[in-house]
Short mmCIF file of C-alpha atoms and ligand atoms in Angstrom, two decimals:
data_model
loop_
_atom_site.label_atom_id
_atom_site.label_comp_id
_atom_site.label_asym_id
_atom_site.label_seq_id
_atom_site.Cartn_x
_atom_site.Cartn_y
_atom_site.Cartn_z
CA UNK A 4 -22.71 8.79 6.79
CA UNK A 5 -21.50 6.76 3.85
CA UNK A 6 -23.36 3.82 2.40
CA UNK A 7 -22.08 0.41 3.62
CA UNK A 8 -20.79 -2.22 1.19
CA UNK A 9 -23.27 -4.93 0.29
CA UNK A 10 -22.91 -7.71 2.85
CA UNK A 11 -22.25 -10.79 0.73
CA UNK A 12 -22.24 -13.11 3.73
CA UNK A 13 -25.88 -12.29 4.34
CA UNK A 14 -27.28 -12.77 0.85
CA UNK A 15 -24.84 -14.73 -1.20
CA UNK A 16 -22.59 -17.04 0.78
CA UNK A 17 -20.23 -17.80 -2.10
CA UNK A 18 -19.36 -14.26 -3.13
CA UNK A 19 -15.82 -13.35 -2.10
CA UNK A 20 -15.03 -9.67 -1.53
CA UNK A 21 -11.71 -8.67 -3.10
CA UNK A 22 -10.02 -6.04 -0.94
CA UNK A 23 -6.98 -4.59 -2.67
CA UNK A 24 -4.29 -3.06 -0.47
CA UNK A 25 -1.66 -2.31 -3.15
CA UNK A 26 -1.87 1.38 -2.28
CA UNK A 27 -1.47 0.79 1.47
CA UNK A 28 0.32 -2.46 2.47
CA UNK A 29 1.87 -2.63 -1.02
CA UNK A 30 3.13 0.93 -0.97
CA UNK A 31 4.48 0.35 2.54
CA UNK A 32 7.25 -1.95 1.32
CA UNK A 33 10.76 -0.53 0.92
CA UNK A 34 11.16 1.28 -2.37
CA UNK A 35 7.57 1.09 -3.64
CA UNK A 36 6.56 4.72 -3.07
CA UNK A 37 4.03 6.04 -5.59
CA UNK A 38 3.32 9.65 -6.41
CA UNK A 39 -0.15 11.16 -5.95
CA UNK A 40 -0.93 10.89 -9.67
CA UNK A 41 0.30 7.30 -9.83
CA UNK A 42 -1.96 6.36 -6.93
CA UNK A 43 -4.96 7.84 -8.72
CA UNK A 44 -4.06 5.94 -11.87
CA UNK A 45 -3.78 2.65 -9.99
CA UNK A 46 -7.04 3.29 -8.09
CA UNK A 47 -8.94 4.05 -11.32
CA UNK A 48 -7.63 0.86 -12.83
CA UNK A 49 -8.54 -1.28 -9.81
CA UNK A 50 -12.03 0.19 -9.80
CA UNK A 51 -12.51 -0.56 -13.48
CA UNK A 52 -11.17 -4.08 -12.98
CA UNK A 53 -13.92 -4.83 -10.47
CA UNK A 54 -12.08 -4.83 -7.15
CA UNK A 55 -14.68 -4.47 -4.34
CA UNK A 56 -12.63 -2.41 -1.89
CA UNK A 57 -9.57 -0.25 -2.47
CA UNK A 58 -7.51 0.43 0.63
CA UNK A 59 -6.15 3.75 -0.57
CA UNK A 60 -3.68 4.57 2.21
CA UNK A 61 -3.02 5.47 5.82
CA UNK A 62 -4.42 9.01 6.14
CA UNK A 63 -2.67 9.95 9.41
CA UNK A 64 0.75 8.93 8.03
CA UNK A 65 1.26 12.14 6.04
CA UNK A 66 -0.61 14.92 4.28
CA UNK A 67 0.26 13.19 1.01
CA UNK A 68 -1.45 9.98 2.14
CA UNK A 69 -4.46 11.91 3.37
CA UNK A 70 -4.77 13.81 0.08
CA UNK A 71 -4.46 10.61 -1.94
CA UNK A 72 -7.10 8.75 0.09
CA UNK A 73 -9.56 11.65 -0.13
CA UNK A 74 -8.98 12.18 -3.86
CA UNK A 75 -9.48 8.45 -4.50
CA UNK A 76 -12.58 8.41 -2.29
CA UNK A 77 -14.04 11.26 -4.32
CA UNK A 78 -13.35 9.88 -7.79
CA UNK A 79 -13.81 6.10 -7.48
CA UNK A 80 -17.10 5.08 -9.08
CA UNK A 81 -17.92 1.57 -7.87
CA UNK A 82 -15.51 0.23 -5.28
CA UNK A 83 -15.59 1.05 -1.58
CA UNK A 84 -12.62 3.12 -0.44
CA UNK A 85 -10.93 2.32 2.85
CA UNK A 86 -8.52 4.38 4.96
CA UNK A 87 -6.34 2.68 7.58
CA UNK A 88 -6.22 3.88 11.19
CA UNK A 89 -4.41 2.69 14.31
CA UNK A 90 -6.58 2.28 17.39
CA UNK A 91 -6.04 5.94 18.24
CA UNK A 92 -8.76 8.58 18.16
CA UNK A 93 -6.86 11.06 15.98
CA UNK A 94 -6.09 8.30 13.41
CA UNK A 95 -9.73 7.29 13.23
CA UNK A 96 -10.96 10.85 12.85
CA UNK A 97 -8.42 11.50 10.09
CA UNK A 98 -9.40 8.30 8.24
CA UNK A 99 -13.09 9.24 8.60
CA UNK A 100 -12.35 12.68 7.17
CA UNK A 101 -10.42 11.17 4.24
CA UNK A 102 -13.22 8.80 3.16
CA UNK A 103 -16.01 11.27 3.92
CA UNK A 104 -16.81 11.94 0.26
CA UNK A 105 -16.72 8.32 -0.89
CA UNK A 106 -19.93 6.76 -2.13
CA UNK A 107 -18.92 3.82 0.03
CA UNK A 108 -16.31 4.69 2.61
CA UNK A 109 -14.72 2.34 5.12
CA UNK A 110 -12.55 2.92 8.17
CA UNK A 111 -10.14 0.06 8.73
CA UNK A 112 -8.81 0.15 12.26
CA UNK A 113 -6.39 -2.32 13.79
CA UNK A 114 -4.70 -3.18 17.04
CA UNK A 115 -2.23 -5.89 18.02
CA UNK A 116 -3.62 -8.82 19.98
CA UNK A 117 -0.74 -11.31 20.37
CA UNK A 118 1.08 -11.63 23.71
CA UNK A 119 4.42 -10.75 22.10
CA UNK A 120 3.02 -7.49 20.63
CA UNK A 121 1.12 -6.60 23.82
CA UNK A 122 4.19 -7.11 26.01
CA UNK A 123 6.89 -5.55 23.85
CA UNK A 124 5.23 -3.10 21.48
CA UNK A 125 2.01 -1.95 23.09
CA UNK A 126 3.01 -2.44 26.75
CA UNK A 127 -0.68 -2.98 27.57
CA UNK A 128 -2.68 -5.70 29.31
CA UNK A 129 -5.30 -7.84 27.55
CA UNK A 130 -8.11 -5.95 29.32
CA UNK A 131 -6.68 -2.59 28.33
CA UNK A 132 -6.61 -3.69 24.68
CA UNK A 133 -10.22 -4.92 24.89
CA UNK A 134 -11.26 -1.48 26.16
CA UNK A 135 -9.35 0.18 23.31
CA UNK A 136 -11.11 -2.05 20.75
CA UNK A 137 -14.54 -1.18 22.16
CA UNK A 138 -13.95 2.56 22.17
CA UNK A 139 -12.11 2.92 18.85
CA UNK A 140 -14.46 0.71 16.84
CA UNK A 141 -17.44 2.60 18.29
CA UNK A 142 -15.77 5.90 17.40
CA UNK A 143 -15.21 4.74 13.81
CA UNK A 144 -18.78 3.47 13.59
CA UNK A 145 -20.00 6.95 14.52
CA UNK A 146 -18.29 8.27 11.41
CA UNK A 147 -19.11 5.56 8.82
CA UNK A 148 -21.42 2.57 8.59
CA UNK A 149 -18.68 0.33 7.25
CA UNK A 150 -15.98 -0.44 9.82
CA UNK A 151 -13.32 -3.11 9.51
CA UNK A 152 -11.44 -4.18 12.59
CA UNK A 153 -8.15 -6.13 12.35
CA UNK A 154 -6.45 -8.19 15.03
CA UNK A 155 -2.83 -7.58 14.16
CA UNK A 156 -0.75 -10.76 14.60
CA UNK A 157 -3.97 -12.78 14.98
CA UNK A 158 -2.21 -16.03 14.08
CA UNK A 159 0.02 -15.78 17.17
CA UNK A 160 -2.84 -14.82 19.48
CA UNK A 161 -4.35 -17.41 21.88
CA UNK A 162 -7.75 -18.42 20.54
CA UNK A 163 -9.70 -17.61 23.72
CA UNK A 164 -8.40 -14.06 23.81
CA UNK A 165 -8.81 -13.64 20.04
CA UNK A 166 -12.49 -14.63 20.40
CA UNK A 167 -13.00 -12.05 23.18
CA UNK A 168 -11.45 -9.37 20.96
CA UNK A 169 -13.62 -10.32 17.97
CA UNK A 170 -16.74 -10.40 20.14
CA UNK A 171 -15.91 -6.93 21.51
CA UNK A 172 -15.26 -5.51 18.02
CA UNK A 173 -18.54 -6.85 16.62
CA UNK A 174 -20.51 -5.59 19.62
CA UNK A 175 -18.92 -2.15 19.11
CA UNK A 176 -20.13 -2.11 15.50
CA UNK A 177 -17.43 -3.68 13.29
CA UNK A 178 -18.94 -5.00 10.06
CA UNK A 179 -15.80 -6.80 8.87
CA UNK A 180 -13.40 -8.77 11.05
CA UNK A 181 -9.94 -9.27 9.63
CA UNK A 182 -7.64 -11.90 11.17
CA UNK A 183 -4.25 -11.26 9.57
CA UNK A 184 -1.26 -13.54 9.42
CA UNK A 185 0.85 -10.43 9.94
CA UNK A 186 4.19 -12.24 10.15
CA UNK A 187 3.49 -14.92 7.53
CA UNK A 188 3.78 -17.71 10.09
CA UNK A 189 0.63 -19.82 9.69
CA UNK A 190 0.15 -22.95 7.63
CA UNK A 191 -3.04 -23.36 5.56
CA UNK A 192 -4.55 -25.92 7.95
CA UNK A 193 -3.97 -23.74 10.98
CA UNK A 194 -5.24 -20.62 9.27
CA UNK A 195 -8.46 -22.26 8.03
CA UNK A 196 -9.06 -23.80 11.47
CA UNK A 197 -8.65 -20.42 13.19
CA UNK A 198 -11.56 -18.98 11.17
CA UNK A 199 -13.70 -22.05 11.76
CA UNK A 200 -13.07 -21.89 15.53
CA UNK A 201 -13.56 -18.13 15.94
CA UNK A 202 -16.75 -18.15 13.92
CA UNK A 203 -18.11 -21.09 15.89
CA UNK A 204 -17.21 -19.67 19.29
CA UNK A 205 -18.22 -16.00 18.91
CA UNK A 206 -21.96 -15.80 19.41
CA UNK A 207 -22.59 -12.85 17.06
CA UNK A 208 -20.05 -13.82 14.37
CA UNK A 209 -22.76 -13.91 11.69
CA UNK A 210 -23.07 -10.11 12.08
CA UNK A 211 -19.74 -9.56 10.30
CA UNK A 212 -17.85 -10.67 7.22
CA UNK A 213 -14.59 -12.40 8.11
CA UNK A 214 -11.48 -11.45 6.17
CA UNK A 215 -8.09 -12.98 5.43
CA UNK A 216 -4.88 -10.93 5.18
CA UNK A 217 -1.76 -13.02 4.60
CA UNK A 218 1.92 -12.20 4.28
CA UNK A 219 4.21 -14.35 2.20
CA UNK A 220 7.22 -14.93 4.47
CA UNK A 221 6.96 -18.69 4.00
CA UNK A 222 5.52 -18.45 0.48
CA UNK A 223 2.09 -19.50 1.81
CA UNK A 224 0.10 -16.27 1.49
CA UNK A 225 -2.22 -17.39 -1.32
CA UNK A 226 -2.61 -20.95 0.04
CA UNK A 227 -3.46 -19.52 3.47
CA UNK A 228 -5.95 -17.06 1.98
CA UNK A 229 -7.79 -19.87 0.20
CA UNK A 230 -7.74 -21.97 3.39
CA UNK A 231 -9.34 -19.01 5.17
CA UNK A 232 -12.22 -19.16 2.68
CA UNK A 233 -12.72 -22.83 3.53
CA UNK A 234 -12.90 -21.71 7.18
CA UNK A 235 -15.71 -19.29 6.38
CA UNK A 236 -13.94 -16.04 5.50
CA UNK A 237 -15.49 -14.14 2.60
CA UNK A 238 -13.04 -11.27 2.07
CA UNK A 239 -9.49 -11.59 0.77
CA UNK A 240 -6.96 -8.80 1.26
CA UNK A 241 -4.30 -8.86 -1.42
CA UNK A 242 -2.07 -6.75 -3.66
CA UNK A 243 -1.18 -6.63 -7.34
CA UNK A 244 2.04 -8.61 -7.98
CA UNK A 245 1.96 -9.57 -4.29
CA UNK A 246 3.90 -6.44 -3.29
CA UNK A 247 3.91 -5.56 0.41
CA UNK A 248 5.83 -5.63 3.68
CA UNK A 249 8.88 -7.94 3.63
CA UNK A 250 8.06 -10.90 1.34
CA UNK A 251 4.80 -9.22 0.37
CA UNK A 252 1.08 -9.97 0.57
CA UNK A 253 -1.09 -12.56 -1.18
CA UNK A 254 -1.03 -11.75 -4.90
CA UNK A 255 -4.43 -10.61 -6.20
CA UNK A 256 -3.89 -12.13 -9.63
CA UNK A 257 -3.07 -15.54 -8.12
CA UNK A 258 -6.11 -15.49 -5.85
CA UNK A 259 -8.43 -14.49 -8.69
CA UNK A 260 -7.10 -17.08 -11.13
CA UNK A 261 -7.14 -19.84 -8.50
CA UNK A 262 -10.84 -19.08 -7.91
CA UNK A 263 -11.54 -18.98 -11.62
CA UNK A 264 -9.50 -22.01 -12.68
CA UNK A 265 -10.36 -24.33 -9.77
CA UNK A 266 -14.05 -23.55 -9.32
CA UNK A 267 -14.54 -27.33 -8.96
CA UNK A 268 -12.88 -27.24 -5.53
CA UNK A 269 -13.13 -23.51 -4.74
CA UNK A 270 -16.80 -22.72 -5.35
CA UNK A 271 -16.60 -18.94 -4.84
CA UNK A 272 -17.36 -15.99 -7.10
CA UNK A 273 -15.49 -12.71 -7.30
CA UNK A 274 -16.13 -9.60 -9.36
CA UNK A 275 -12.64 -9.06 -10.84
CA UNK A 276 -12.31 -9.05 -14.64
CA UNK A 277 -9.41 -11.45 -15.10
CA UNK A 278 -8.51 -10.21 -18.59
CA UNK A 279 -7.29 -6.99 -16.97
CA UNK A 280 -4.81 -8.71 -14.65
CA UNK A 281 -1.77 -8.45 -16.92
CA UNK A 282 -2.32 -4.74 -17.45
CA UNK A 283 -2.77 -4.23 -13.70
CA UNK A 284 0.51 -6.04 -13.09
CA UNK A 285 2.37 -3.95 -15.66
CA UNK A 286 0.94 -0.71 -14.31
CA UNK A 287 1.91 -1.47 -10.71
CA UNK A 288 5.34 -2.72 -11.76
CA UNK A 289 5.92 0.46 -13.75
CA UNK A 290 4.81 2.93 -11.06
CA UNK A 291 6.62 1.16 -8.22
CA UNK A 292 9.70 0.29 -10.28
CA UNK A 293 9.41 -3.24 -8.93
CA UNK A 294 10.21 -5.74 -11.67
CA UNK A 295 7.95 -8.79 -11.89
CA UNK A 296 9.99 -11.99 -11.62
CA UNK A 297 10.02 -13.87 -14.93
CA UNK A 298 8.48 -17.03 -13.51
CA UNK A 299 5.86 -15.22 -11.38
CA UNK A 300 2.55 -17.10 -11.49
CA UNK A 301 -0.11 -15.58 -13.81
CA UNK A 302 1.71 -12.35 -14.79
CA UNK A 303 5.39 -13.32 -15.17
CA UNK A 304 6.89 -13.05 -18.64
CA UNK A 305 7.36 -16.84 -18.74
CA UNK A 306 3.98 -17.74 -17.21
CA UNK A 307 2.70 -18.89 -20.62
CA UNK A 308 6.03 -19.62 -22.38
CA UNK A 309 6.79 -23.20 -23.34
CA UNK A 310 10.45 -23.96 -23.89
CA UNK A 311 10.97 -27.71 -23.73
CA UNK A 312 10.51 -29.73 -26.93
CA UNK A 313 8.06 -32.14 -25.29
CA UNK A 314 5.90 -29.30 -23.97
CA UNK A 315 5.94 -27.45 -27.30
CA UNK A 316 4.99 -30.65 -29.11
CA UNK A 317 2.08 -31.20 -26.70
CA UNK A 318 0.92 -27.59 -27.03
CA UNK A 319 0.87 -27.82 -30.82
CA UNK A 320 -1.35 -30.90 -30.57
CA UNK A 321 -3.70 -29.56 -27.89
CA UNK A 322 -3.47 -26.44 -25.71
CA UNK A 323 -4.79 -28.21 -22.63
CA UNK A 324 -1.82 -30.60 -22.54
CA UNK A 325 0.33 -28.07 -20.70
CA UNK A 326 -1.90 -25.04 -20.04
CA UNK A 327 -4.47 -24.96 -17.23
CA UNK A 328 -5.72 -21.52 -18.25
CA UNK A 329 -5.40 -19.53 -21.44
CA UNK A 330 -3.10 -16.52 -21.76
CA UNK A 331 -6.13 -14.64 -23.08
CA UNK A 332 -8.00 -15.21 -19.79
CA UNK A 333 -5.44 -12.98 -18.01
CA UNK A 334 -5.20 -10.48 -20.84
CA UNK A 335 -2.21 -11.76 -22.78
CA UNK A 336 -3.23 -11.75 -26.44
CA UNK A 337 -1.66 -13.69 -29.27
CA UNK A 338 0.87 -11.36 -30.89
CA UNK A 339 1.30 -11.34 -34.63
CA UNK A 340 2.22 -7.89 -35.93
CA UNK A 341 5.86 -7.23 -36.75
CA UNK A 342 6.95 -3.80 -35.56
CA UNK A 343 9.56 -1.66 -37.26
CA UNK A 344 10.34 1.83 -38.49
CA UNK A 345 7.55 1.68 -41.11
CA UNK A 346 4.86 0.87 -38.56
CA UNK A 347 2.07 3.44 -38.42
CA UNK A 348 -0.06 4.73 -35.56
CA UNK A 349 -2.90 2.26 -36.04
CA UNK A 350 -0.68 -0.81 -36.04
CA UNK A 351 1.17 0.51 -33.01
CA UNK A 352 -2.12 1.13 -31.19
CA UNK A 353 -3.23 -2.41 -32.06
CA UNK A 354 0.07 -3.82 -30.79
CA UNK A 355 -0.31 -1.92 -27.50
CA UNK A 356 -3.79 -3.36 -27.14
CA UNK A 357 -2.50 -6.88 -27.72
CA UNK A 358 0.16 -6.32 -25.10
CA UNK A 359 -2.48 -5.18 -22.63
CA UNK A 360 -1.95 -1.40 -22.66
CA UNK A 361 -4.58 1.27 -23.01
CA UNK A 362 -2.97 4.70 -23.08
CA UNK A 363 -4.53 8.14 -23.10
CA UNK A 364 -3.87 10.32 -26.19
CA UNK A 365 -0.81 12.15 -24.76
CA UNK A 366 0.78 9.00 -23.40
CA UNK A 367 0.11 7.24 -26.71
CA UNK A 368 1.79 10.03 -28.74
CA UNK A 369 4.75 10.00 -26.39
CA UNK A 370 5.07 6.20 -26.63
CA UNK A 371 4.71 6.30 -30.42
CA UNK A 372 7.47 8.92 -30.79
CA UNK A 373 9.81 6.96 -28.56
CA UNK A 374 8.96 3.75 -30.45
CA UNK A 375 9.91 5.47 -33.74
CA UNK A 376 13.20 6.59 -32.20
CA UNK A 377 13.88 3.03 -31.05
CA UNK A 378 12.97 1.54 -34.43
CA UNK A 379 15.54 3.85 -36.05
CA UNK A 380 18.25 2.52 -33.76
CA UNK A 381 17.23 -1.14 -33.59
CA UNK A 382 16.63 -3.62 -36.40
CA UNK A 383 13.98 -5.77 -34.74
CA UNK A 384 11.60 -4.23 -32.24
CA UNK A 385 10.22 -7.05 -30.09
CA UNK A 386 7.18 -7.05 -27.83
CA UNK A 387 9.49 -6.87 -24.83
CA UNK A 388 11.08 -3.69 -26.25
CA UNK A 389 7.68 -2.07 -26.54
CA UNK A 390 6.74 -3.15 -23.03
CA UNK A 391 9.98 -1.69 -21.64
CA UNK A 392 9.42 1.52 -23.56
CA UNK A 393 5.81 2.01 -22.41
CA UNK A 394 6.56 1.03 -18.81
CA UNK A 395 9.39 3.55 -18.81
CA UNK A 396 7.00 6.28 -19.97
CA UNK A 397 4.28 5.43 -17.43
CA UNK A 398 6.78 5.24 -14.60
CA UNK A 399 8.31 8.62 -15.29
CA UNK A 400 5.34 10.66 -16.49
CA UNK A 401 5.21 12.73 -13.28
CA UNK A 402 8.91 12.96 -12.47
CA UNK A 403 10.49 16.28 -11.50
CA UNK A 404 13.85 15.33 -13.04
CA UNK A 405 14.53 13.82 -16.45
CA UNK A 406 17.63 12.80 -18.39
CA UNK A 407 17.89 14.96 -21.52
CA UNK A 408 21.34 14.13 -22.91
CA UNK A 409 24.32 12.04 -21.95
CA UNK A 410 27.70 11.64 -23.53
CA UNK A 411 30.22 9.27 -22.01
CA UNK A 412 33.88 8.73 -22.80
CA UNK A 413 34.85 5.20 -21.85
CA UNK A 414 37.68 2.81 -22.69
CA UNK A 415 40.94 1.37 -21.44
CA UNK A 416 42.47 4.71 -20.43
CA UNK A 417 40.81 6.40 -17.50
CA UNK A 418 39.53 8.43 -15.91
CA UNK A 419 36.30 8.04 -17.84
CA UNK A 420 34.05 11.09 -18.10
CA UNK A 421 30.39 11.93 -18.58
CA UNK A 422 28.66 15.08 -19.81
CA UNK A 423 25.09 15.08 -18.63
CA UNK A 424 22.09 17.35 -19.13
CA UNK A 425 19.17 16.97 -16.74
CA UNK A 426 15.84 18.73 -16.87
CA UNK A 427 14.98 19.68 -13.29
CA UNK A 428 11.55 21.26 -12.75
CA UNK A 429 11.53 22.43 -16.37
CA UNK A 430 15.08 23.92 -16.41
CA UNK A 431 18.04 22.35 -18.22
CA UNK A 432 21.33 21.91 -16.33
CA UNK A 433 24.57 20.48 -17.80
CA UNK A 434 27.70 19.24 -15.99
CA UNK A 435 30.78 17.20 -16.70
CA UNK A 436 32.17 14.65 -14.26
CA UNK A 437 34.91 12.04 -14.12
CA UNK A 438 34.81 8.64 -12.52
CA UNK A 439 36.32 5.24 -12.14
CA UNK A 440 34.52 3.76 -15.13
CA UNK A 441 31.60 5.09 -17.21
CA UNK A 442 28.89 4.22 -14.66
CA UNK A 443 30.77 5.97 -11.86
CA UNK A 444 31.32 9.03 -14.07
CA UNK A 445 27.62 9.14 -14.99
CA UNK A 446 26.46 8.81 -11.40
CA UNK A 447 28.99 11.44 -10.28
CA UNK A 448 27.52 13.84 -12.83
CA UNK A 449 24.04 13.21 -11.39
CA UNK A 450 25.38 13.83 -7.86
CA UNK A 451 26.86 17.16 -8.99
CA UNK A 452 23.42 18.27 -10.18
CA UNK A 453 21.30 16.76 -7.40
CA UNK A 454 23.02 16.81 -4.02
CA UNK A 455 22.16 13.77 -1.89
CA UNK A 456 23.67 11.38 0.60
CA UNK A 457 21.94 8.24 -0.69
CA UNK A 458 24.07 5.11 -0.99
CA UNK A 459 23.84 2.92 -4.08
CA UNK A 460 22.89 -0.53 -2.81
CA UNK A 461 22.11 -2.33 -6.01
CA UNK A 462 22.96 -1.84 -9.67
CA UNK A 463 21.62 -4.45 -12.05
CA UNK A 464 21.57 -4.63 -15.84
CA UNK A 465 19.73 -7.05 -18.03
CA UNK A 466 19.09 -7.20 -21.74
CA UNK A 467 15.41 -6.86 -22.63
CA UNK A 468 15.80 -9.10 -25.70
CA UNK A 469 18.60 -10.96 -27.47
CA UNK A 470 21.08 -9.31 -29.90
CA UNK A 471 23.87 -6.79 -29.45
CA UNK A 472 21.43 -3.96 -30.24
CA UNK A 473 19.06 -5.07 -27.45
CA UNK A 474 17.73 -2.51 -25.00
CA UNK A 475 19.34 -2.59 -21.58
CA UNK A 476 17.05 -2.43 -18.57
CA UNK A 477 18.84 -1.11 -15.50
CA UNK A 478 17.56 -1.28 -11.91
CA UNK A 479 19.13 0.65 -9.05
CA UNK A 480 18.32 0.78 -5.38
CA UNK A 481 19.31 3.76 -3.24
CA UNK A 482 19.10 4.13 0.50
CA UNK A 483 19.15 7.35 2.52
CA UNK A 484 18.42 7.58 6.27
CA UNK A 485 16.70 4.17 6.27
CA UNK A 486 14.55 5.12 3.25
CA UNK A 487 15.00 2.73 0.33
CA UNK A 488 13.91 3.53 -3.21
CA UNK A 489 14.29 1.72 -6.50
CA UNK A 490 14.45 3.08 -10.03
CA UNK A 491 14.39 1.54 -13.46
CA UNK A 492 15.40 2.78 -16.88
CA UNK A 493 15.55 1.25 -20.35
CA UNK A 494 17.52 2.29 -23.42
CA UNK A 495 19.62 0.75 -26.19
CA UNK A 496 22.58 2.53 -24.53
CA UNK A 497 23.41 0.96 -21.16
CA UNK A 498 24.82 4.23 -19.80
CA UNK A 499 21.67 6.16 -20.72
CA UNK A 500 19.55 3.40 -19.12
CA UNK A 501 21.76 3.64 -16.02
CA UNK A 502 21.34 7.41 -15.79
CA UNK A 503 17.56 7.08 -16.25
CA UNK A 504 17.35 4.43 -13.52
CA UNK A 505 19.39 6.49 -11.04
CA UNK A 506 17.36 9.63 -11.74
CA UNK A 507 14.11 7.62 -11.41
CA UNK A 508 15.22 6.47 -7.96
CA UNK A 509 16.10 10.05 -7.00
CA UNK A 510 12.65 11.23 -8.09
CA UNK A 511 11.16 8.66 -5.70
CA UNK A 512 13.52 9.75 -2.95
CA UNK A 513 12.29 13.34 -3.27
CA UNK A 514 8.71 12.15 -2.80
CA UNK A 515 9.75 10.11 0.26
CA UNK A 516 11.65 13.04 1.79
CA UNK A 517 8.58 15.21 1.36
CA UNK A 518 6.35 12.57 2.98
CA UNK A 519 8.69 12.14 5.94
CA UNK A 520 8.86 15.91 6.46
CA UNK A 521 5.05 16.11 6.44
CA UNK A 522 4.74 13.17 8.84
CA UNK A 523 7.21 14.85 11.22
CA UNK A 524 5.21 18.07 11.11
CA UNK A 525 2.10 16.10 12.05
CA UNK A 526 4.00 14.56 14.97
O1 KIV B 28 -0.37 -7.33 8.21
C1 KIV B 28 -1.16 -6.74 8.96
O2 KIV B 28 -1.47 -7.18 10.07
C2 KIV B 28 -1.70 -5.47 8.49
C3 KIV B 28 -2.77 -4.84 9.31
C4 KIV B 28 -2.65 -3.36 9.39
C5 KIV B 28 -4.11 -5.26 8.76
O3 KIV B 28 -1.34 -5.00 7.43
ZN1 ZN B 29 -0.28 -6.53 6.20
#
């Protein structure tokens, strides 16, 4: 038996449990696959940042997911580790096995409760689902003391039936009751009222912590989560950068900073260290290859940038004129050092710290060498260049394939050609290919070396900074058999950045193929 998480509802009504599902609901969204090592890195970071519960994956989904959840359960020092399970015995047993070695392990089991899901997806009656809830929650509770039960599509479930389900789950031993807005349909008033009603109507509701889990289809995920707190919920399920199914989940950084900045109207405490939020965002963006939109609240590049003359004038007179929180409170330091080819290790380390990075020795050496290479090619090395360079390194540290060399002949007379060397599992391979333009030639060369049927769905280039010597950051999205993956690459040469991005996406595709094959073996 694993030790249960402290029940904040019992002792400290204003403590909000932060349940991070970046590695489960976040990883579930198209293109956000993470490797085993990347998952461990994210989990370690979340634990250090003070997240209460890390939902590490869906153990029955594949051997890879199972291995990741059990490795995270074994290594995480403070947080509880949860494994997701459908309301099926073999799922629950597998999740129990995966979190067995956690200091605090949780099984999170869910079943649909809305009429539309019961009729079309489950093809079960209300009474049949009640019986399933009773037996599966009890089964989970036999394996761990900490069991979360979720009513999938709770916000489209009639209240009377939802209350019967919650009552059944608590009687069977659930310690947390999650009422998700699975389809992102609710408004804040409705969502808050649902918690108030369910808690008032279910006789034993004080035996469990209630949890919010909101999707962002209408852009209301964070607002709904906060409304759920007002309705009595004390756990928020969220993801870094708001990644997740479709439009994503409630963004952890937004939830945390709303609690911190508006304590006057949101009198709740949480244990997350807000100065680590920017680093968390960068790490997740780098390992998932999902860029963070520039104007994203809290962690976007422009979140603390003031462009208009009036705003700049106000800021110079007093910071509070246009800033409701300081950049430092989310881990963005004031930057002062000028970086160039004469910069030494110490200054570079200091700059990384200011930008919110803490790298291990090997990663630091690698970043430093690549920074020196960049400084040789580029007159001014801006903070954004360093961020692109480090993110690139973090994202590709565990890749099986790597771009070693690329030479492209481009110009008005075609066909253009590319000579490419890739390192694949430690062996160098070189080919030459032609194409209709330099990008086509480069991608054809990659296809000659790595056979695949994936279709290129998106190819996007943007300059990291201003100037003709700026680094190009390229994003590509590939799709194969319904599997979508994204890749990113940065370089002062747009063609090299393109090749890196395409190869990064292929690396992700390999991982996905492997996962699918394992899942098929499991049946
Ligand atoms: O959105 C949802 O309903 C979920 C459940 C599995 C909790 O992610
Ligand atoms: Zn979800």
